[in-house]
Amino acid sequence: MQTTLERPLSDKLFLDDFHVGQRFRSGAHAIDESQIKAFAGAFDPQPFHLDEDAAKGTLFAGLAASGWHTAAITMRLLVDGGAPIAGGIVGAGGEIAWPKPTRPGDILQVESEVLEVTPSRSRPDRGMVTMRCETFNQRGETLQVLTAKLVVPRRPT
Amino acid sequence: MQTTLERPLSDKLFLDDFHVGQRFRSGAHAIDESQIKAFAGAFDPQPFHLDEDAAKGTLFAGLAASGWHTAAITMRLLVDGGAPIAGGIVGAGGEIAWPKPTRPGDILQVESEVLEVTPSRSRPDRGMVTMRCETFNQRGETLQVLTAKLVVPRRPT
């Protein structure tokens, strides 16, 4: 698998390596107007994500990224080292909130904290890690809070 | 605004037009391998989203779309008429779950149901609609359940 080839296995964490309160910090991603408009054109073509002038008269009061774009960038930051999980980042679901819009020029980073580690009762080879992933910008403003339930393999014995 | 130009205002729903139990159904979107790999390459570059062979040995047992890709397509289907809300679709957040992976060849559609309509106490011009949006494929399998809190304007008096 690519993920395990890129880094030695020992760098990635199994269920057994997680504990409540553990924290991770991702790299950074700078978002600009063209990225915002390209994503919105494909997946969320609404005026406040596509057109600076049209956005002024809306709830967003200016061009803002689709919340799903913020979610997608967050995922990329987690995959690129923000959550070094053996077997990759596999989410079963979670809760998501966007307290503030993502704006052109924002530099996004994700800080994650382990809230819960639960071995599976029916599947001895895996478990669930609940992780709170906060996406913030260069001014420390929280743009997204994702509380994700991740499927994590146990260390092979 | 573009959204109001595309359809007459009367077609779009204000908070006052929503009621619990109201249902909407979106159009359809067919997803293929190249879309799955393009989205994953940009936002979720993990082997089970990028490479058919590498995917076989993983939890997904075959190529699967990123959950965030399913979410993004769901949003597109809602914007394209699946949720005709005056002022557009503006989410404050919600809960998301992916009971089954989205596969190449799947044809996605969204069925939404209004769970709650809550006028704002502090802002007389708007309120919140809680909507359960289920994304399913051509076999009726549920791929995603999103329970979204949407900001919806009241009808101007």
Tab-separated table of C-alpha atoms in Angstrom:
chain	number	residue	atom	x	y	z
A	1	MET	CA	0.000	0.000	0.000
A	2	GLN	CA	1.249	3.494	-0.801
A	3	THR	CA	0.781	4.918	2.679
A	4	THR	CA	2.887	2.250	4.294
A	5	LEU	CA	5.559	2.493	1.623
A	6	GLU	CA	5.949	6.230	2.066
A	7	ARG	CA	6.731	5.958	5.770
A	8	PRO	CA	8.062	3.045	7.745
A	9	LEU	CA	5.284	1.137	9.504
A	10	SER	CA	6.674	2.083	12.910
A	11	ASP	CA	5.795	5.743	12.232
A	12	LYS	CA	2.096	4.967	11.962
A	13	LEU	CA	-0.100	4.394	14.965
A	14	PHE	CA	-2.226	1.352	15.699
A	15	LEU	CA	-5.208	1.365	18.051
A	16	ASP	CA	-2.891	0.213	20.840
A	17	ASP	CA	-0.773	3.362	20.409
A	18	PHE	CA	-3.617	5.843	20.950
A	19	HIS	CA	-4.617	7.376	24.262
A	20	VAL	CA	-7.161	9.980	25.311
A	21	GLY	CA	-5.709	13.488	25.215
A	22	GLN	CA	-3.094	12.660	22.574
A	23	ARG	CA	-2.621	15.545	20.144
A	24	PHE	CA	-1.485	15.935	16.553
A	25	ARG	CA	-0.822	18.982	14.427
A	26	SER	CA	-0.944	19.006	10.627
A	27	GLY	CA	1.017	20.980	8.074
A	28	ALA	CA	-0.515	24.090	6.509
A	29	HIS	CA	-2.502	24.789	3.349
A	30	ALA	CA	-3.010	28.253	1.856
A	31	ILE	CA	-6.360	28.694	0.114
A	32	ASP	CA	-6.948	31.340	-2.533
A	33	GLU	CA	-9.808	32.701	-4.614
A	34	SER	CA	-9.166	30.411	-7.584
A	35	GLN	CA	-9.251	27.250	-5.427
A	36	ILE	CA	-12.472	28.442	-3.777
A	37	LYS	CA	-14.155	29.111	-7.119
A	38	ALA	CA	-12.928	25.863	-8.712
A	39	PHE	CA	-14.266	23.704	-5.866
A	40	ALA	CA	-17.537	25.635	-5.762
A	41	GLY	CA	-17.940	25.389	-9.537
A	42	ALA	CA	-17.764	21.629	-9.288
A	43	PHE	CA	-19.626	20.937	-6.045
A	44	ASP	CA	-21.288	23.983	-4.522
A	45	PRO	CA	-22.133	26.536	-7.241
A	46	GLN	CA	-23.739	29.223	-5.109
A	47	PRO	CA	-23.041	32.957	-5.595
A	48	PHE	CA	-21.318	33.458	-2.206
A	49	HIS	CA	-18.717	30.817	-3.223
A	50	LEU	CA	-18.296	31.968	-6.831
A	51	ASP	CA	-18.528	35.735	-7.127
A	52	GLU	CA	-17.019	38.376	-4.862
A	53	ASP	CA	-19.644	41.010	-5.729
A	54	ALA	CA	-22.655	38.718	-5.439
A	55	ALA	CA	-21.265	37.435	-2.114
A	56	LYS	CA	-21.302	40.933	-0.569
A	57	GLY	CA	-25.071	41.040	-0.281
A	58	THR	CA	-25.364	37.591	1.338
A	59	LEU	CA	-25.062	36.171	4.847
A	60	PHE	CA	-21.338	35.641	4.176
A	61	ALA	CA	-20.703	39.332	3.369
A	62	GLY	CA	-17.884	38.416	0.979
A	63	LEU	CA	-16.448	35.452	-0.897
A	64	ALA	CA	-16.266	32.321	1.273
A	65	ALA	CA	-15.234	28.739	0.603
A	66	SER	CA	-17.824	25.975	0.610
A	67	GLY	CA	-17.850	24.232	3.978
A	68	TRP	CA	-17.236	20.993	2.075
A	69	HIS	CA	-14.100	22.542	0.618
A	70	THR	CA	-12.851	23.288	4.129
A	71	ALA	CA	-13.701	19.676	5.024
A	72	ALA	CA	-11.818	18.344	1.979
A	73	ILE	CA	-8.699	20.429	2.735
A	74	THR	CA	-8.869	19.273	6.351
A	75	MET	CA	-8.859	15.686	5.119
A	76	ARG	CA	-5.854	16.372	2.919
A	77	LEU	CA	-3.959	17.872	5.872
A	78	LEU	CA	-4.814	14.835	8.013
A	79	VAL	CA	-3.735	12.398	5.282
A	80	ASP	CA	-0.470	14.323	4.763
A	81	GLY	CA	0.706	13.598	8.273
A	82	GLY	CA	-1.859	15.309	10.502
A	83	ALA	CA	-3.143	11.943	11.762
A	84	PRO	CA	-0.539	9.190	11.281
A	85	ILE	CA	-2.828	6.165	11.516
A	86	ALA	CA	-1.762	2.684	10.402
A	87	GLY	CA	-4.064	1.533	7.613
A	88	GLY	CA	-4.963	5.094	6.664
A	89	ILE	CA	-7.705	7.462	7.721
A	90	VAL	CA	-11.035	5.688	7.450
A	91	GLY	CA	-13.980	7.581	8.860
A	92	ALA	CA	-17.310	6.014	9.728
A	93	GLY	CA	-18.818	9.430	10.254
A	94	GLY	CA	-18.947	12.223	12.764
A	95	GLU	CA	-20.130	15.698	13.584
A	96	ILE	CA	-19.103	18.786	11.678
A	97	ALA	CA	-19.541	22.495	12.367
A	98	TRP	CA	-18.347	25.608	10.581
A	99	PRO	CA	-18.231	28.436	13.145
A	100	LYS	CA	-16.621	30.892	10.674
A	101	PRO	CA	-16.311	30.951	6.867
A	102	THR	CA	-12.984	30.151	5.195
A	103	ARG	CA	-11.798	33.186	3.196
A	104	PRO	CA	-9.356	33.678	0.299
A	105	GLY	CA	-5.868	34.096	1.771
A	106	ASP	CA	-6.555	31.922	4.810
A	107	ILE	CA	-3.826	29.471	5.774
A	108	LEU	CA	-5.428	26.344	7.173
A	109	GLN	CA	-3.997	23.966	9.746
A	110	VAL	CA	-5.577	21.152	11.741
A	111	GLU	CA	-5.069	20.322	15.381
A	112	SER	CA	-6.485	17.007	16.508
A	113	GLU	CA	-7.123	15.515	19.922
A	114	VAL	CA	-8.053	11.951	20.798
A	115	LEU	CA	-11.315	11.903	22.768
A	116	GLU	CA	-11.980	8.179	22.979
A	117	VAL	CA	-10.322	4.847	22.125
A	118	THR	CA	-12.697	1.878	21.875
A	119	PRO	CA	-11.626	-1.643	20.893
A	120	SER	CA	-14.288	-3.407	18.837
A	121	ARG	CA	-16.230	-6.131	20.649
A	122	SER	CA	-17.020	-8.122	17.528
A	123	ARG	CA	-13.779	-7.547	15.582
A	124	PRO	CA	-10.604	-8.254	17.560
A	125	ASP	CA	-8.396	-6.778	14.804
A	126	ARG	CA	-9.694	-3.208	15.053
A	127	GLY	CA	-11.373	-0.487	17.075
A	128	MET	CA	-12.655	3.062	16.933
A	129	VAL	CA	-10.819	6.274	17.759
A	130	THR	CA	-12.920	9.388	18.256
A	131	MET	CA	-10.882	12.427	17.308
A	132	ARG	CA	-11.734	16.108	17.525
A	133	CYS	CA	-10.111	17.840	14.561
A	134	GLU	CA	-10.115	21.611	14.687
A	135	THR	CA	-9.273	23.513	11.518
A	136	PHE	CA	-8.062	27.031	12.138
A	137	ASN	CA	-6.481	29.856	10.132
A	138	GLN	CA	-3.370	32.008	10.590
A	139	ARG	CA	-5.276	34.314	12.956
A	140	GLY	CA	-6.223	31.379	15.199
A	141	GLU	CA	-9.884	31.591	14.163
A	142	THR	CA	-11.668	28.231	14.216
A	143	LEU	CA	-13.148	27.522	10.779
A	144	GLN	CA	-14.275	23.935	11.283
A	145	VAL	CA	-14.673	21.459	14.104
A	146	LEU	CA	-14.943	17.845	13.039
A	147	THR	CA	-15.467	15.136	15.617
A	148	ALA	CA	-14.696	12.021	13.617
A	149	LYS	CA	-15.105	8.341	14.382
A	150	LEU	CA	-12.162	6.571	12.787
A	151	VAL	CA	-11.700	2.852	12.202
A	152	VAL	CA	-8.191	1.939	13.390
A	153	PRO	CA	-6.491	-1.472	13.162
A	154	ARG	CA	-4.904	-3.107	16.210
A	155	ARG	CA	-1.193	-3.846	16.105
A	156	PRO	CA	-0.727	-7.274	14.484
A	157	THR	CA	0.480	-9.801	17.060
B	1	MET	CA	-27.866	36.917	-6.980
B	2	GLN	CA	-27.474	34.066	-9.419
B	3	THR	CA	-29.687	31.619	-7.561
B	4	THR	CA	-32.642	33.955	-7.572
B	5	LEU	CA	-32.111	34.835	-11.225
B	6	GLU	CA	-32.138	31.211	-12.319
B	7	ARG	CA	-35.554	30.508	-10.844
B	8	PRO	CA	-38.350	32.892	-9.938
B	9	LEU	CA	-38.342	33.742	-6.232
B	10	SER	CA	-41.682	32.041	-5.710
B	11	ASP	CA	-40.073	28.671	-6.485
B	12	LYS	CA	-37.743	28.918	-3.529
B	13	LEU	CA	-38.802	28.246	0.021
B	14	PHE	CA	-38.526	30.581	2.986
B	15	LEU	CA	-38.550	29.431	6.603
B	16	ASP	CA	-42.314	30.048	6.656
B	17	ASP	CA	-42.783	27.514	3.838
B	18	PHE	CA	-41.122	24.592	5.632
B	19	HIS	CA	-42.862	22.019	7.791
B	20	VAL	CA	-41.750	18.872	9.580
B	21	GLY	CA	-42.053	15.816	7.374
B	22	GLN	CA	-41.686	17.743	4.112
B	23	ARG	CA	-39.653	15.803	1.556
B	24	PHE	CA	-37.483	16.653	-1.423
B	25	ARG	CA	-35.756	14.503	-3.996
B	26	SER	CA	-32.730	15.570	-6.012
B	27	GLY	CA	-31.640	14.748	-9.526
B	28	ALA	CA	-29.022	12.047	-10.097
B	29	HIS	CA	-25.245	12.028	-10.496
B	30	ALA	CA	-23.251	9.117	-11.938
B	31	ILE	CA	-19.798	8.704	-10.426
B	32	ASP	CA	-16.974	6.909	-12.208
B	33	GLU	CA	-13.434	5.814	-11.523
B	34	SER	CA	-11.843	8.941	-12.980
B	35	GLN	CA	-13.933	11.279	-10.795
B	36	ILE	CA	-13.085	9.191	-7.724
B	37	LYS	CA	-9.364	9.298	-8.457
B	38	ALA	CA	-9.347	13.010	-9.340
B	39	PHE	CA	-11.065	14.023	-6.094
B	40	ALA	CA	-8.875	11.680	-4.052
B	41	GLY	CA	-5.725	12.951	-5.755
B	42	ALA	CA	-6.582	16.465	-4.643
B	43	PHE	CA	-8.077	15.894	-1.196
B	44	ASP	CA	-7.798	12.311	0.052
B	45	PRO	CA	-4.792	10.581	-1.537
B	46	GLN	CA	-5.087	7.175	0.109
B	47	PRO	CA	-4.591	3.901	-1.817
B	48	PHE	CA	-8.205	2.704	-1.442
B	49	HIS	CA	-9.382	5.875	-3.239
B	50	LEU	CA	-6.650	5.903	-5.901
B	51	ASP	CA	-5.728	2.410	-6.991
B	52	GLU	CA	-8.027	-0.535	-7.718
B	53	ASP	CA	-5.370	-3.145	-6.912
B	54	ALA	CA	-4.098	-1.524	-3.725
B	55	ALA	CA	-7.730	-1.093	-2.609
B	56	LYS	CA	-8.397	-4.829	-2.739
B	57	GLY	CA	-6.310	-5.575	0.330
B	58	THR	CA	-7.914	-2.855	2.465
B	59	LEU	CA	-11.041	-2.487	4.584
B	60	PHE	CA	-12.858	-1.241	1.460
B	61	ALA	CA	-12.077	-4.404	-0.557
B	62	GLY	CA	-12.052	-2.412	-3.798
B	63	LEU	CA	-11.893	1.147	-5.089
B	64	ALA	CA	-14.149	3.495	-3.126
B	65	ALA	CA	-14.799	7.227	-3.243
B	66	SER	CA	-13.627	9.447	-0.414
B	67	GLY	CA	-16.496	10.104	1.987
B	68	TRP	CA	-15.866	13.810	1.405
B	69	HIS	CA	-16.400	13.230	-2.308
B	70	THR	CA	-19.790	11.677	-1.551
B	71	ALA	CA	-20.513	14.702	0.657
B	72	ALA	CA	-19.464	17.121	-2.097
B	73	ILE	CA	-21.646	15.392	-4.717
B	74	THR	CA	-24.537	15.397	-2.245
B	75	MET	CA	-24.113	19.150	-1.877
B	76	ARG	CA	-24.119	19.593	-5.654
B	77	LEU	CA	-27.348	17.595	-5.939
B	78	LEU	CA	-28.944	19.706	-3.191
B	79	VAL	CA	-27.828	22.970	-4.836
B	80	ASP	CA	-29.123	21.781	-8.222
B	81	GLY	CA	-32.698	21.630	-6.991
B	82	GLY	CA	-32.640	18.968	-4.270
B	83	ALA	CA	-33.331	21.599	-1.596
B	84	PRO	CA	-34.934	24.729	-3.090
B	85	ILE	CA	-34.190	27.177	-0.275
B	86	ALA	CA	-34.480	30.957	-0.697
B	87	GLY	CA	-31.073	32.519	-0.100
B	88	GLY	CA	-29.275	29.279	-0.974
B	89	ILE	CA	-28.072	26.340	1.054
B	90	VAL	CA	-26.095	27.607	4.025
B	91	GLY	CA	-25.128	24.970	6.550
B	92	ALA	CA	-24.021	25.718	10.092
B	93	GLY	CA	-23.015	22.103	10.565
B	94	GLY	CA	-24.481	18.704	11.195
B	95	GLU	CA	-23.872	15.017	11.564
B	96	ILE	CA	-22.547	12.802	8.816
B	97	ALA	CA	-22.279	9.030	8.446
B	98	TRP	CA	-21.138	6.777	5.615
B	99	PRO	CA	-22.803	3.380	6.106
B	100	LYS	CA	-21.479	2.028	2.768
B	101	PRO	CA	-18.702	3.130	0.401
B	102	THR	CA	-19.535	4.873	-2.885
B	103	ARG	CA	-18.251	2.770	-5.813
B	104	PRO	CA	-17.390	3.509	-9.449
B	105	GLY	CA	-20.600	3.197	-11.474
B	106	ASP	CA	-22.878	4.266	-8.628
B	107	ILE	CA	-25.655	6.699	-9.503
B	108	LEU	CA	-26.236	8.998	-6.562
B	109	GLN	CA	-29.464	10.698	-5.567
B	110	VAL	CA	-30.483	12.547	-2.410
B	111	GLU	CA	-33.750	12.323	-0.555
B	112	SER	CA	-34.254	14.917	2.147
B	113	GLU	CA	-36.757	15.226	4.965
B	114	VAL	CA	-37.397	18.203	7.209
B	115	LEU	CA	-36.956	17.192	10.873
B	116	GLU	CA	-37.277	20.562	12.586
B	117	VAL	CA	-38.112	24.203	11.808
B	118	THR	CA	-36.920	26.719	14.392
B	119	PRO	CA	-37.333	30.493	14.036
B	120	SER	CA	-34.395	32.389	15.519
B	121	ARG	CA	-35.049	34.137	18.831
B	122	SER	CA	-32.430	36.827	18.312
B	123	ARG	CA	-32.779	37.322	14.527
B	124	PRO	CA	-36.354	37.877	13.342
B	125	ASP	CA	-35.290	37.609	9.665
B	126	ARG	CA	-34.174	33.973	9.778
B	127	GLY	CA	-34.318	30.560	11.405
B	128	MET	CA	-32.902	27.065	11.299
B	129	VAL	CA	-34.186	24.066	9.362
B	130	THR	CA	-32.839	20.656	10.363
B	131	MET	CA	-32.885	18.376	7.361
B	132	ARG	CA	-31.987	14.703	7.073
B	133	CYS	CA	-30.411	14.172	3.660
B	134	GLU	CA	-29.939	10.568	2.624
B	135	THR	CA	-27.701	9.829	-0.334
B	136	PHE	CA	-28.403	6.504	-1.982
B	137	ASN	CA	-27.380	4.660	-5.143
B	138	GLN	CA	-29.296	2.955	-7.963
B	139	ARG	CA	-29.671	-0.205	-5.826
B	140	GLY	CA	-31.265	1.766	-2.999
B	141	GLU	CA	-28.216	1.337	-0.776
B	142	THR	CA	-27.663	4.226	1.633
B	143	LEU	CA	-24.184	5.688	1.103
B	144	GLN	CA	-24.421	8.748	3.319
B	145	VAL	CA	-26.751	10.210	5.907
B	146	LEU	CA	-26.289	13.899	6.594
B	147	THR	CA	-28.375	15.629	9.220
B	148	ALA	CA	-27.748	19.274	8.432
B	149	LYS	CA	-28.647	22.465	10.243
B	150	LEU	CA	-29.449	25.050	7.594
B	151	VAL	CA	-29.825	28.795	7.999
B	152	VAL	CA	-33.025	29.832	6.182
B	153	PRO	CA	-34.395	33.379	5.734
B	154	ARG	CA	-37.985	34.258	6.648
B	155	ARG	CA	-40.268	35.549	3.930
B	156	PRO	CA	-39.786	39.313	3.675
B	157	THR	CA	-42.900	41.127	4.852
